[in-house]
PDB file of C-alpha atoms in Angstrom:
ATOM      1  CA  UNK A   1       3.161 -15.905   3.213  1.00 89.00           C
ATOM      2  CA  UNK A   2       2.269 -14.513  -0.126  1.00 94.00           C
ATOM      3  CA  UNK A   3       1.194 -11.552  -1.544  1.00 96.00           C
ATOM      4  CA  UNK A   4      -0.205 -10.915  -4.789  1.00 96.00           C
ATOM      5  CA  UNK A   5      -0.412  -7.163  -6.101  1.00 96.00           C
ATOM      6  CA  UNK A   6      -2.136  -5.552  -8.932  1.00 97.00           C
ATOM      7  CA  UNK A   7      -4.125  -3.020 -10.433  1.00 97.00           C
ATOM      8  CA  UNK A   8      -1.394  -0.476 -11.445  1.00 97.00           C
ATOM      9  CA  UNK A   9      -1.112   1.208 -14.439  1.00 97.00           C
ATOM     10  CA  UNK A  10      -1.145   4.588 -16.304  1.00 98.00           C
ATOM     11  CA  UNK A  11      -3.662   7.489 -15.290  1.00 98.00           C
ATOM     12  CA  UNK A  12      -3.427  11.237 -16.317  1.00 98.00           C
ATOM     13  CA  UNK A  13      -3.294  13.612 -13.341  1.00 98.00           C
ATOM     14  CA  UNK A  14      -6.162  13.882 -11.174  1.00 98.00           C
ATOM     15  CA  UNK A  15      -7.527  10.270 -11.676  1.00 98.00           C
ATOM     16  CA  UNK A  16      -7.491   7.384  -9.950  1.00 98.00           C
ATOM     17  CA  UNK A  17      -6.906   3.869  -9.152  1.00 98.00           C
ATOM     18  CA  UNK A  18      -7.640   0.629  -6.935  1.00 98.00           C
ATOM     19  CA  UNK A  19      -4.600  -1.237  -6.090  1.00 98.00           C
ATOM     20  CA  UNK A  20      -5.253  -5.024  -4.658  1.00 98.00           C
ATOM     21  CA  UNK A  21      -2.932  -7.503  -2.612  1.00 97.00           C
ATOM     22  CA  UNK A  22      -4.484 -11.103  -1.946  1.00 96.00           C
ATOM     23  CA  UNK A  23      -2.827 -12.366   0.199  1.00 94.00           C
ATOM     24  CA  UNK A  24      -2.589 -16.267   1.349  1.00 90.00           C
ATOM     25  CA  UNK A  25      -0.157 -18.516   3.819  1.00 86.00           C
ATOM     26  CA  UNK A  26      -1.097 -16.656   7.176  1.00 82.00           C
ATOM     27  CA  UNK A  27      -3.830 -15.724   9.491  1.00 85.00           C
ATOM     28  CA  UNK A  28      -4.865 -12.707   7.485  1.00 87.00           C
ATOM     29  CA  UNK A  29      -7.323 -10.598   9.711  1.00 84.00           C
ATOM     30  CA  UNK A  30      -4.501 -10.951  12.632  1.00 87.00           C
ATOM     31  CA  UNK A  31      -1.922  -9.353  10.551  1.00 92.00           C
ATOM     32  CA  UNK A  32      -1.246  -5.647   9.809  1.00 96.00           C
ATOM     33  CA  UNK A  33      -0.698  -4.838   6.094  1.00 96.00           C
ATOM     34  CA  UNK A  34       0.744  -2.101   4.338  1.00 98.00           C
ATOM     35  CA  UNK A  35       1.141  -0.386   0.927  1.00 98.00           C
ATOM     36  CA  UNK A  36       4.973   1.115   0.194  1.00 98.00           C
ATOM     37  CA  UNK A  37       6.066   2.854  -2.645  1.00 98.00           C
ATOM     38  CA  UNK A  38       9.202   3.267  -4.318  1.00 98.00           C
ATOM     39  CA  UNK A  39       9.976   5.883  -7.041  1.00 96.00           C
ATOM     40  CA  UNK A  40      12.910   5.681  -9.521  1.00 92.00           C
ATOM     41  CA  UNK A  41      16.731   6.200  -7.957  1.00 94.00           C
ATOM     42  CA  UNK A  42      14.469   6.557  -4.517  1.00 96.00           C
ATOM     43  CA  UNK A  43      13.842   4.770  -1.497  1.00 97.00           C
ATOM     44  CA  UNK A  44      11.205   2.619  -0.594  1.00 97.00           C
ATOM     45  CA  UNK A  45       8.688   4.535   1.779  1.00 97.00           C
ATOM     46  CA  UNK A  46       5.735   3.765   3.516  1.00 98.00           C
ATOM     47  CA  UNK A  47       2.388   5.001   2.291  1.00 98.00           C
ATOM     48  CA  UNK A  48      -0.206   3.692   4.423  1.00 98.00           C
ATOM     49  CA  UNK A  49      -0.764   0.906   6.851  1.00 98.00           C
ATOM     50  CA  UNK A  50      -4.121  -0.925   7.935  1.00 97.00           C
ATOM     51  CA  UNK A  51      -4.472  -3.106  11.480  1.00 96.00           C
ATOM     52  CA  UNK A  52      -6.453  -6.213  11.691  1.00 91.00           C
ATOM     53  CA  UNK A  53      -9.260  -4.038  13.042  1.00 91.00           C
ATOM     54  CA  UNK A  54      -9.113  -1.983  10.271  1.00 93.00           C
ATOM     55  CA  UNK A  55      -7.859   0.930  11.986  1.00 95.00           C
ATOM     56  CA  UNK A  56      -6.125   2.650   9.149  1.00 97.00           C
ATOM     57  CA  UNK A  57      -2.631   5.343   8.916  1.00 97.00           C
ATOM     58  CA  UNK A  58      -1.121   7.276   6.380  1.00 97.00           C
ATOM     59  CA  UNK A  59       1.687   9.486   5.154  1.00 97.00           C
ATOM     60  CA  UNK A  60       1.580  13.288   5.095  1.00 97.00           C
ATOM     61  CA  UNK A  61       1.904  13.384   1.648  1.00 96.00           C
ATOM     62  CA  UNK A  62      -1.230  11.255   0.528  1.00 98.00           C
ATOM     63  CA  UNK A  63      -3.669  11.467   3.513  1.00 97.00           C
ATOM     64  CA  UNK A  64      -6.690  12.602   2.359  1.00 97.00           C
ATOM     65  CA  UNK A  65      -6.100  11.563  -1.164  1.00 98.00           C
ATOM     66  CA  UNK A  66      -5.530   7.770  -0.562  1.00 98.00           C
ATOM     67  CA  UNK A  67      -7.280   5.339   1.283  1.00 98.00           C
ATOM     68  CA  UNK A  68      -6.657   1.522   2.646  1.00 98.00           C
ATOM     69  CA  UNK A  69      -9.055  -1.148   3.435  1.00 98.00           C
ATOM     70  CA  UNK A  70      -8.733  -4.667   4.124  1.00 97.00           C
ATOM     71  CA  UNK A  71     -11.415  -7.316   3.747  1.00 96.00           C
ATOM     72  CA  UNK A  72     -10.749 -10.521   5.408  1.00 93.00           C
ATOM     73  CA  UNK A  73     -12.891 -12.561   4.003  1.00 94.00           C
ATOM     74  CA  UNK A  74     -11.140 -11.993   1.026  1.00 95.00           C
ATOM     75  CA  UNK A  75      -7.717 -11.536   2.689  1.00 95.00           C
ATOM     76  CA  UNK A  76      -6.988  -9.040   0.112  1.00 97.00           C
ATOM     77  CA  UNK A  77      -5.932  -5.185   1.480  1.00 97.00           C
ATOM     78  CA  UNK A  78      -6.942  -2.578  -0.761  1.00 98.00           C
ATOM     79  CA  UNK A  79      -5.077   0.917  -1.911  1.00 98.00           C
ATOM     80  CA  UNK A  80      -7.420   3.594  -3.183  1.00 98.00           C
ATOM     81  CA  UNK A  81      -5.839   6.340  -4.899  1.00 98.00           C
ATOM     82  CA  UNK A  82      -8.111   9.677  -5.914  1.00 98.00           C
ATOM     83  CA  UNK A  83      -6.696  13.022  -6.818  1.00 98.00           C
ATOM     84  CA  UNK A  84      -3.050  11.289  -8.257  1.00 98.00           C
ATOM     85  CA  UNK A  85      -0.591  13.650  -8.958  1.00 98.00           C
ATOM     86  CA  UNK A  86       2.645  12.598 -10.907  1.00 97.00           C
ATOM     87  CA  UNK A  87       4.838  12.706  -8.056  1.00 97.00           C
ATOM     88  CA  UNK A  88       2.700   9.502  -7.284  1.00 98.00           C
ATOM     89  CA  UNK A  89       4.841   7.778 -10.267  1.00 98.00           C
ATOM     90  CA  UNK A  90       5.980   4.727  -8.291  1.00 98.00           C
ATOM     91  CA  UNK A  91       6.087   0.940  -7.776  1.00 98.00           C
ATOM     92  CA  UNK A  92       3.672  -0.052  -5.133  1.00 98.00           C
ATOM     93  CA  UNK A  93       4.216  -2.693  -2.723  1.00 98.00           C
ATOM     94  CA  UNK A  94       2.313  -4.525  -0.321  1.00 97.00           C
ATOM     95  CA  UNK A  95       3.441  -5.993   2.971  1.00 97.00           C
ATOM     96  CA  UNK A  96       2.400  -8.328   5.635  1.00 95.00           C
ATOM     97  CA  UNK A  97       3.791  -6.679   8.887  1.00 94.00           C
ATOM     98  CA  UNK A  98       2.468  -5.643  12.645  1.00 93.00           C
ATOM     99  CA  UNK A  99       2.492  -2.772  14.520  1.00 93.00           C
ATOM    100  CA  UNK A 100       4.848  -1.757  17.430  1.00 92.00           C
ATOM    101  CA  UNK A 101       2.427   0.977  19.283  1.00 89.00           C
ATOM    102  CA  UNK A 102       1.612   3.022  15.987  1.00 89.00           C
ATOM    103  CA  UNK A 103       4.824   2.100  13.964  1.00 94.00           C
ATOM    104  CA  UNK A 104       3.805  -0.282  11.399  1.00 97.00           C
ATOM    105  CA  UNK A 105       7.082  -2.569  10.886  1.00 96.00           C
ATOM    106  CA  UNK A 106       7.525  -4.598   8.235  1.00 94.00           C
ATOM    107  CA  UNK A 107       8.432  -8.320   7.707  1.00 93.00           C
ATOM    108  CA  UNK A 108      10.138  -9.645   5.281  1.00 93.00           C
ATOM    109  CA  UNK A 109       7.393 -10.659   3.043  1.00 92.00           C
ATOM    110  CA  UNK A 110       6.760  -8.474   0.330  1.00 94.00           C
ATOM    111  CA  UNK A 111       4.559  -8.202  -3.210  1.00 90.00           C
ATOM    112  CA  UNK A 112       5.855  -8.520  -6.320  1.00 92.00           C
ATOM    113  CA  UNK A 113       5.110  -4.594  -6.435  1.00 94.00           C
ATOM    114  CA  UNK A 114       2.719  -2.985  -9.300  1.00 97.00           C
ATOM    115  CA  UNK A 115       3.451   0.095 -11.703  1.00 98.00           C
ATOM    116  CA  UNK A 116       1.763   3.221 -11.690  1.00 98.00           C
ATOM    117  CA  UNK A 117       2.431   5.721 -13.859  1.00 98.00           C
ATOM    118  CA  UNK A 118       0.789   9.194 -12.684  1.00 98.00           C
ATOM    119  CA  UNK A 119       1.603  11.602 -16.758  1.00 97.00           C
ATOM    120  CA  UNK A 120       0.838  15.408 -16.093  1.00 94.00           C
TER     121      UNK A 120
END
């Protein structure tokens, strides 16, 4: 499996951006995906994740502001980001995972991860 990410870069508070992973190697509408995020000196933490049905979950900290969507014709998951704040400041991942009940849990296939830079 492979993921490609992109669409990060450097937005003033209260923008936005569209973060895309195309993905290729596996079945893609029978996999769960998933965006993480991991800020400087941090951890990497789970933003949202996105079944094959397009059933869709998300963090405390950015529901409402961020949305995923997937489209598998394309087999290229989607992170829409409104509202950005600079505690947003992170690399983004994406990840090709399933979900145990409503745990997403991720595999060991990963993005290359995309910048974005949330200035206040």
């Amino acid at each position: 499996v492979q993921l490609q990410a992109s669409g990060g870069g450097l937005v003033q508070a209260g923008g936005s951006l569209k973060l895309s992973c195309a993905a290729s190697g596996t079945t893609f509408s029978g996999v769960s995906m998933a965006w993480y995020r991991q800020a400087p000196e941090k951890q990497r933490d789970l933003v949202a994740s996105i079944r094959g049905s397009g059933t869709a979950d998300y963090s405390y900290d950015v529901k409402g502001r961020f949305t995923i969507s997937r489209d598998n014709v394309k087999n290229t998951v989607y992170l829409q980001m409104n509202s950005l704040k600079p505690e947003d400041t992170a690399v983004y991942y994406c990840n090709a995972g399933d979900h145990i009940g409503v745990y997403y849990r991720p595999s060991k296939y990963w993005g290359q991860g995309t910048k974005v830079t949330v200035s206040s």
